[in-house]
Every structure is written in structure tokens, then in C-alpha cells.
Coordinates of C-alpha atoms in Angstrom, one line a residue:
M248 CA 0.1 -0.1 -0.1
V249 CA 1.3 3.4 -0.9
H250 CA 0.5 6.5 0.7
N251 CA 2.0 10.2 0.3
L252 CA 1.1 11.1 3.9
T253 CA 2.5 14.7 3.2
R254 CA 0.6 15.3 0.2
R255 CA -2.4 13.2 2.1
G256 CA -1.7 15.7 5.1
L257 CA -1.4 18.9 3.6
L258 CA -4.9 18.3 1.2
A259 CA -7.1 16.6 4.3
G260 CA -6.2 19.9 6.3
A261 CA -7.0 22.0 3.3
C262 CA -10.2 20.4 2.6
A263 CA -11.3 20.6 6.0
L264 CA -10.7 24.3 6.4
A265 CA -12.5 24.5 2.9
W266 CA -15.7 22.8 3.8
D267 CA -15.9 24.5 7.1
A268 CA -15.2 28.2 6.2
R269 CA -18.1 29.2 4.0
A270 CA -20.7 27.8 6.2
A271 CA -19.6 29.7 8.7
S272 CA -18.6 32.9 6.9
G273 CA -20.3 36.2 6.3
T274 CA -19.1 36.4 2.9
D275 CA -21.3 37.4 0.2
D276 CA -20.3 33.8 -2.0
G277 CA -21.2 31.9 1.4
K278 CA -24.6 34.0 2.1
A279 CA -25.7 33.6 -1.5
I280 CA -25.4 29.8 -1.2
A281 CA -27.0 29.7 1.9
D282 CA -30.0 31.4 0.3
I283 CA -30.6 29.3 -2.5
P284 CA -33.6 26.4 -0.9
S285 CA -31.8 23.3 -0.6
L286 CA -32.5 20.2 -2.8
G287 CA -31.5 18.0 -0.1
S288 CA -34.1 19.5 2.5
L289 CA -36.9 19.7 -0.3
A290 CA -35.9 15.8 -1.2
A291 CA -36.1 14.8 2.4
K292 CA -39.7 15.9 2.9
R293 CA -40.3 13.3 0.4
G294 CA -38.2 10.4 2.0
V295 CA -35.7 11.0 -0.5
L296 CA -31.7 11.5 -0.5
F297 CA -30.8 14.0 -3.2
G298 CA -27.1 14.4 -4.0
A299 CA -24.2 14.3 -6.5
A300 CA -21.5 12.8 -7.6
I301 CA -18.2 14.4 -5.6
D302 CA -14.4 14.7 -7.3
H303 CA -11.4 16.0 -6.4
T304 CA -12.2 19.6 -7.1
T305 CA -14.6 19.8 -4.3
L306 CA -11.5 19.2 -2.2
T307 CA -9.8 22.3 -3.0
D308 CA -12.5 24.9 -4.1
P309 CA -14.4 26.2 -1.1
R310 CA -17.3 27.7 -2.8
L311 CA -17.9 24.4 -4.7
A312 CA -17.7 22.3 -1.2
A313 CA -20.3 25.3 0.5
L314 CA -22.6 24.1 -2.4
Y315 CA -22.5 20.5 -1.9
R316 CA -22.6 21.0 1.9
H317 CA -25.7 23.0 1.8
Q318 CA -27.4 21.3 -1.3
T319 CA -26.7 17.4 -0.8
R320 CA -27.4 14.8 1.8
I321 CA -25.6 12.2 -0.2
V322 CA -22.7 12.0 -2.6
T323 CA -21.2 9.3 -4.9
T324 CA -17.5 9.0 -5.5
D325 CA -16.9 9.7 -8.7
T326 CA -13.7 8.1 -10.2
A327 CA -11.7 8.1 -6.8
L328 CA -12.9 4.5 -5.8
K329 CA -12.6 2.7 -9.3
L330 CA -10.1 0.6 -9.8
G331 CA -8.4 2.3 -12.4
S332 CA -7.8 5.1 -9.9
L333 CA -6.7 2.9 -6.7
R334 CA -4.6 0.6 -8.6
P335 CA -3.5 1.9 -11.5
Q336 CA -0.1 0.8 -12.5
R337 CA 0.0 -2.9 -10.7
P338 CA -2.7 -4.7 -8.7
E339 CA -0.6 -5.0 -5.2
V340 CA 0.2 -1.0 -5.4
V341 CA -2.9 0.9 -4.1
D342 CA -3.4 4.2 -2.9
Y343 CA -6.2 5.3 -1.1
W344 CA -5.6 9.1 -0.3
E345 CA -8.1 11.1 -2.9
A346 CA -11.0 8.6 -1.8
D347 CA -10.3 8.9 2.3
A348 CA -9.9 12.8 1.8
L349 CA -13.4 12.9 -0.1
I350 CA -15.1 10.0 2.6
D351 CA -13.2 12.0 5.4
L352 CA -15.0 15.5 4.2
A353 CA -18.3 14.4 3.4
T354 CA -18.7 12.5 6.7
R355 CA -17.8 15.3 8.8
S356 CA -20.4 17.1 6.8
G357 CA -23.0 14.8 7.6
L358 CA -23.4 13.3 4.3
A359 CA -23.7 9.8 3.2
V360 CA -21.5 8.5 1.1
R361 CA -22.2 5.9 -2.1
G362 CA -18.8 4.2 -3.1
H363 CA -18.7 3.6 -6.8
T364 CA -17.6 1.0 -8.1
L365 CA -15.9 -2.3 -7.3
A366 CA -16.4 -4.6 -10.6
W367 CA -16.7 -2.6 -13.9
N368 CA -15.9 -3.9 -17.3
A369 CA -14.7 -1.2 -18.9
W370 CA -12.5 1.6 -17.9
Q371 CA -9.7 -0.9 -16.5
P372 CA -6.0 -0.4 -16.1
D373 CA -4.1 -2.5 -18.6
W374 CA -2.6 -4.9 -16.2
V375 CA -6.4 -6.6 -15.8
E376 CA -6.5 -7.6 -19.2
R377 CA -3.3 -9.6 -19.0
L378 CA -4.6 -11.4 -15.8
T379 CA -5.0 -15.3 -16.0
R380 CA -8.1 -16.3 -14.7
R381 CA -7.2 -17.7 -11.7
E382 CA -5.1 -14.4 -11.3
A383 CA -8.4 -12.4 -12.1
A384 CA -10.6 -14.2 -9.2
Y385 CA -7.7 -13.7 -6.7
W386 CA -7.5 -10.1 -7.6
L387 CA -11.3 -9.2 -7.8
E388 CA -11.8 -10.7 -4.5
R389 CA -8.9 -9.5 -3.0
H390 CA -9.7 -5.5 -4.1
I391 CA -13.5 -6.0 -3.0
E392 CA -12.6 -7.4 0.3
E393 CA -9.8 -4.8 0.9
T394 CA -11.6 -1.7 -0.1
V395 CA -14.9 -2.6 1.1
G396 CA -13.2 -3.8 4.2
R397 CA -11.4 -0.2 4.2
Y398 CA -14.7 1.8 4.6
A399 CA -16.8 -0.6 6.7
G400 CA -19.3 0.9 8.5
R401 CA -18.8 4.3 6.9
L402 CA -20.8 4.2 3.8
H403 CA -24.3 4.3 2.6
S404 CA -24.1 1.7 -0.2
W405 CA -22.0 0.1 -2.6
D406 CA -22.4 0.2 -6.4
V407 CA -21.0 -3.2 -6.5
V408 CA -21.3 -4.5 -9.9
N409 CA -21.4 -1.3 -12.7
E410 CA -23.2 -1.5 -16.1
P411 CA -23.1 -5.1 -16.5
L412 CA -25.1 -5.5 -19.6
W413 CA -25.1 -4.3 -23.2
P414 CA -27.1 -6.1 -25.4
D415 CA -25.0 -4.9 -28.4
D416 CA -22.1 -6.9 -27.3
N417 CA -24.5 -9.9 -28.2
L418 CA -23.4 -11.8 -25.3
P419 CA -25.9 -14.2 -23.5
G420 CA -28.2 -12.6 -21.0
G421 CA -27.5 -9.3 -22.8
L422 CA -24.2 -9.0 -20.5
R423 CA -20.9 -6.5 -21.3
G424 CA -17.9 -7.9 -22.6
G425 CA -14.7 -7.1 -20.8
P426 CA -12.0 -8.2 -19.0
W427 CA -13.9 -9.5 -15.9
Y428 CA -16.8 -11.6 -18.3
A429 CA -13.8 -12.5 -20.5
K430 CA -11.8 -14.3 -17.5
L431 CA -14.6 -15.6 -15.3
G432 CA -18.0 -15.5 -17.1
P433 CA -21.1 -14.2 -16.0
D434 CA -20.7 -15.5 -12.2
Y435 CA -18.2 -12.5 -11.8
I436 CA -21.0 -10.5 -10.9
R437 CA -22.5 -12.8 -8.1
Q438 CA -19.0 -13.4 -6.9
A439 CA -18.7 -9.4 -6.8
F440 CA -22.0 -9.4 -4.7
T441 CA -21.0 -12.2 -2.5
I442 CA -17.5 -11.0 -1.9
A443 CA -18.9 -7.3 -0.8
H444 CA -21.4 -8.7 1.7
R445 CA -19.0 -10.8 3.5
A446 CA -16.4 -7.4 3.6
D447 CA -19.4 -5.2 5.4
P448 CA -22.8 -7.2 5.8
K449 CA -24.3 -4.0 6.5
V450 CA -23.7 -1.6 3.9
K451 CA -26.2 -1.4 0.8
L452 CA -25.3 -3.4 -2.1
V453 CA -26.3 -1.9 -5.7
L454 CA -26.4 -3.1 -9.2
N455 CA -26.1 0.0 -11.5
E456 CA -27.2 0.0 -14.7
A457 CA -27.1 2.5 -17.7
G458 CA -29.8 2.8 -20.7
S459 CA -32.7 0.6 -19.0
E460 CA -34.8 3.7 -18.2
W461 CA -35.0 4.8 -21.7
K462 CA -37.7 3.6 -24.7
K463 CA -34.7 4.0 -27.1
S464 CA -30.9 4.6 -26.1
F465 CA -27.8 3.3 -27.3
T466 CA -28.4 -0.3 -26.1
S467 CA -32.1 -0.3 -27.3
G468 CA -33.8 0.5 -23.6
E469 CA -36.7 -1.8 -24.1
R470 CA -34.5 -4.7 -24.5
Q471 CA -32.2 -4.1 -22.1
Q472 CA -35.1 -3.6 -19.6
A473 CA -35.6 -7.2 -20.0
H474 CA -32.3 -8.4 -19.4
L475 CA -32.1 -6.3 -16.4
M476 CA -34.9 -7.6 -14.7
R477 CA -33.7 -11.3 -15.5
L478 CA -30.3 -10.6 -14.1
I479 CA -32.2 -9.5 -10.8
D480 CA -34.3 -12.3 -10.6
D481 CA -31.4 -14.6 -11.0
L482 CA -29.3 -12.8 -8.3
Q483 CA -32.3 -13.1 -6.1
H484 CA -32.9 -16.7 -6.8
S485 CA -29.5 -17.7 -6.2
G486 CA -29.6 -16.2 -2.6
I487 CA -27.3 -13.2 -3.7
R488 CA -28.4 -10.1 -1.3
L489 CA -29.0 -7.2 -3.5
D490 CA -30.8 -4.3 -1.8
A491 CA -31.2 -1.6 -4.6
V492 CA -30.8 -1.1 -8.1
G493 CA -29.2 1.9 -9.6
L494 CA -30.9 3.5 -12.8
E495 CA -28.2 6.2 -13.8
C496 CA -30.3 8.3 -16.2
H497 CA -27.9 10.1 -18.6
Y498 CA -29.5 11.7 -21.0
F499 CA -28.0 11.9 -24.6
P500 CA -29.5 13.1 -28.0
N501 CA -32.0 11.0 -29.9
F502 CA -32.9 8.9 -26.8
E503 CA -36.2 8.3 -26.5
F504 CA -38.3 8.6 -23.3
D505 CA -41.9 6.2 -22.2
P506 CA -43.2 7.7 -18.9
K507 CA -45.2 4.6 -18.6
G508 CA -42.4 2.4 -19.3
F509 CA -40.1 4.0 -16.7
S510 CA -42.9 3.6 -13.9
G511 CA -43.5 0.0 -14.7
L512 CA -39.6 -0.5 -14.7
I513 CA -39.8 1.2 -11.5
G514 CA -42.4 -0.8 -10.1
S515 CA -41.3 -4.0 -11.4
I516 CA -37.8 -3.6 -9.1
A517 CA -40.2 -2.7 -6.5
D518 CA -42.0 -5.7 -6.7
R519 CA -39.1 -7.5 -5.7
K520 CA -38.8 -5.7 -2.6
L521 CA -35.6 -3.5 -3.8
D522 CA -34.8 0.2 -3.7
V523 CA -34.6 2.1 -7.0
Y524 CA -31.9 5.0 -6.9
L525 CA -31.5 7.5 -9.6
T526 CA -28.1 7.8 -9.5
E527 CA -26.1 9.6 -12.3
I528 CA -28.5 12.0 -14.0
D529 CA -27.7 14.6 -16.2
V530 CA -28.3 16.3 -19.6
N531 CA -26.0 16.2 -22.7
D532 CA -26.8 19.3 -24.3
T533 CA -25.0 18.8 -27.6
E534 CA -27.8 19.1 -29.9
F535 CA -29.6 21.9 -28.0
P536 CA -29.4 25.5 -29.7
A537 CA -26.8 27.7 -28.7
D538 CA -28.9 30.2 -26.7
L539 CA -28.4 29.4 -23.2
A540 CA -31.7 30.6 -22.3
T541 CA -33.5 28.1 -24.6
R542 CA -30.8 25.2 -23.8
D543 CA -31.3 25.5 -19.9
R544 CA -34.9 25.6 -20.6
L545 CA -34.6 22.4 -22.9
V546 CA -32.2 20.6 -20.0
A547 CA -34.6 21.4 -17.4
E548 CA -37.5 19.8 -19.3
K549 CA -35.6 16.6 -19.4
Y550 CA -35.0 16.5 -15.4
A551 CA -38.5 17.2 -15.0
M552 CA -39.7 14.3 -17.7
L553 CA -37.2 12.0 -15.4
L554 CA -38.4 13.2 -11.8
R555 CA -42.2 13.2 -12.5
P556 CA -42.9 9.7 -12.6
A557 CA -40.3 8.5 -10.7
L558 CA -41.2 10.4 -7.8
T559 CA -44.8 8.9 -7.6
N560 CA -43.1 5.5 -6.0
P561 CA -42.1 5.6 -2.9
A562 CA -39.5 3.0 -3.9
V563 CA -37.3 5.5 -5.1
K564 CA -34.9 6.3 -2.7
V565 CA -32.3 8.3 -4.0
V566 CA -31.8 11.1 -6.8
Q567 CA -28.3 12.1 -7.6
T568 CA -26.9 14.3 -10.3
W569 CA -23.5 13.4 -12.0
E570 CA -21.4 15.9 -10.4
L571 CA -23.4 19.4 -9.1
T572 CA -22.2 22.1 -11.3
D573 CA -21.4 22.2 -15.1
G574 CA -17.6 23.1 -14.1
Q575 CA -17.3 19.7 -13.2
T576 CA -19.2 17.8 -15.8
W577 CA -17.6 14.5 -17.5
L578 CA -19.3 16.0 -20.3
Q579 CA -16.4 18.8 -21.0
E580 CA -14.8 15.9 -23.0
Q581 CA -17.3 16.1 -25.7
A582 CA -17.8 19.7 -25.9
K583 CA -17.2 21.4 -29.4
G584 CA -15.4 24.3 -30.0
S585 CA -15.8 27.1 -27.1
R586 CA -19.3 25.7 -26.7
R587 CA -19.0 24.7 -23.0
P588 CA -22.0 21.6 -21.8
R589 CA -24.4 22.9 -19.1
P590 CA -26.3 19.4 -18.0
L591 CA -26.4 20.3 -14.6
P592 CA -28.5 22.3 -11.8
F593 CA -25.7 24.8 -11.1
D594 CA -23.4 26.4 -13.6
A595 CA -19.7 26.9 -13.1
D596 CA -20.0 29.6 -10.7
C597 CA -22.4 27.9 -8.6
R598 CA -25.6 29.4 -9.6
P599 CA -28.7 27.6 -9.9
K600 CA -30.1 27.2 -13.3
A601 CA -33.4 26.2 -14.7
A602 CA -32.6 22.6 -14.0
Y603 CA -32.3 23.5 -10.4
H604 CA -35.9 24.7 -10.4
A605 CA -37.2 21.8 -12.1
I606 CA -35.5 19.1 -9.5
A607 CA -37.0 21.6 -6.9
A608 CA -40.2 21.6 -8.5
A609 CA -40.4 17.8 -8.9
F610 CA -39.5 17.5 -5.0
G611 CA -42.2 20.1 -3.8
T612 CA -45.0 18.3 -5.6

């Protein structure tokens, strides 16, 4: 295990000051943030935890940190707990400094934390591809045991398996190809949940999936819904503990939405005594008009479109955006020219946008 104690110590100290200073200060920025009604508080009145993914920028930006503290009640680690972040070069060399800093700060601020993610067939370090079957089984188990065990008793939930489905790969059950599937077959999913449960019997275990919430998506949403329900049934019939299903809800151009189909999907999951988390909501506005007011209005409409049917079902316990402000979004990688994406409820200066008001209205109805 590798730790840069100097970097980690300095960062943790700076982060603690960042998260505490603005909430206690009388600065204009702190006052402005405190004056914005909290989405976390509005959601709580409906029995829902509202939150967002959190990344390293929150560790050093006091205003962003204050916004998270005021607006959210739960946060998900963005990349800090992914295998590629923890063990990028060699499996035996692991560095938890960023994850530790994020979790420490969130915990000190009274925010629940979701760990993301333990087993994923995408965004893996090169060394995973080179493993034999026997080595893959060993490192999947060791990684989950060590990572879940390190934070046992501190996290709200874990995305144990992330995006296991991708029907376009034409594998049995609509499963996604990738290193874990290639080495261990579909049983890697059951193994991951079994190991995570053993490492922390009390943390909530989540199957997190993309595309199933849409009538049309990259993976043909209607087909993926059927695959998702079969996978859930298979896990439950096998005696695997599963507490919730995460529906990511990323919107991309040309996706199609059917409110009745979405409600039906949530209902089917709820019928299996599982909670539903909307885990990664954002709106890709690449194809929307350039005019900011028009674009923001269309983004807000997508949030309202998703949340209206979702919040009618009490099985929906968590609603999260994938980051909180436009300045953090992963969609910046797809930006065209000088046009910056605006997919989230707050702009890059932490100011609420139309999407914020759409979310607030959904929680308030």
C-alpha cells in the first residue's frame, strides 16, 4: 500500500478548512449559497436523499464545497474508488488518498457516501487484461475485500457491479463484454456481490445500470429492461443479497423516453422488494440550440420528464446528479469548440439554473 503522507495530510487539512469556512462565514458567496433553498432539504420531505457525484475539485474549491454541503445529503465518489484510480499500474500497489479525503470530508459534513464502483468491465487498467483466469478471481476478491473492508461501517451503499449489461455485445443475457466477463464469465457478478457482503454485511449493495430507463438508448432500452429484470431475478433466486438497483439516467441526444415504461420498470424493481436509486442524472445538451436560455430550459425539461414519474413511487429512495455544477461535468470531454456543456442544476459559478428549479419543483409536488 502506498500513501503520500505529506500530500494527503496537507490536502486533508486544506479540505477541512474549505468545507467549514464558507458555511460559517459572512462572505457574499457563503450568504448567496445559504440563501438558495436546499434540494437536499426539499427531497428529505418526500423521504428521498438528494445528492451528486463528488470529485477532487471539491477538495480545493471552498465555494463548491459549501454548495455541496448545503444542497446535498448524499454523495457518490466519482472516480476515486474505481479500480483504475486505486490500482492504476500494478494490482499490489494501491493508493486511497483521494478516496480517504473525500469520504472524510463528506462524513464530517454529515453527508452519506456511496462507493462507486467495485466491478466494471470498462475503464480498467491494462494489468487487468493480462490476468489469467485464476489471477482474475484472486484480484477481484482481494480488491473488493480490501476496499469494502477499509470503509466498512462508514458508507451508505456500494455500486458493487456497474453497467453489467450491453446487449450490442451479443453475449448471453445481454451482458457486457470486458475483462471480468472474459476471465470469469457471468459468475463474476455473483462473486462480486458475495465478496462485498462478506466484507461489510451492513452496507447496501447496489446493481448500477445505464440505458434501461429509456425507450430508446444506445443499447435499445426496451430490450435492456428485459435483460435487467432477468439479471435481478437470477441474483435473487441464487440467494445473492441485493438491496437496490441504480438507474443512471444519463440523457443523450436521440434518446426516447416513455413515462409509463419508466414507471413500469421502477414498479417491477419495487415488486422485488428492492429500492431504486437514480444515480447519475445529467443531460447532454450537445444538440440543443446555442442560446443559453433556450438550452437551459430544454435541459430542465428533461429533468422534469424523468423525475415526475419516478417520484410517484416510494421505492425511489435516492436521486443524484452526476456532479453538481457544469464546471465539473465529464461531458466537457465532448465539448465542441468554445461551447461549454450545461447539463447540471448549477452553472460553473455555483449559480442555480432552470434545471435546479425543475428538480426543486419535482420534489415540492
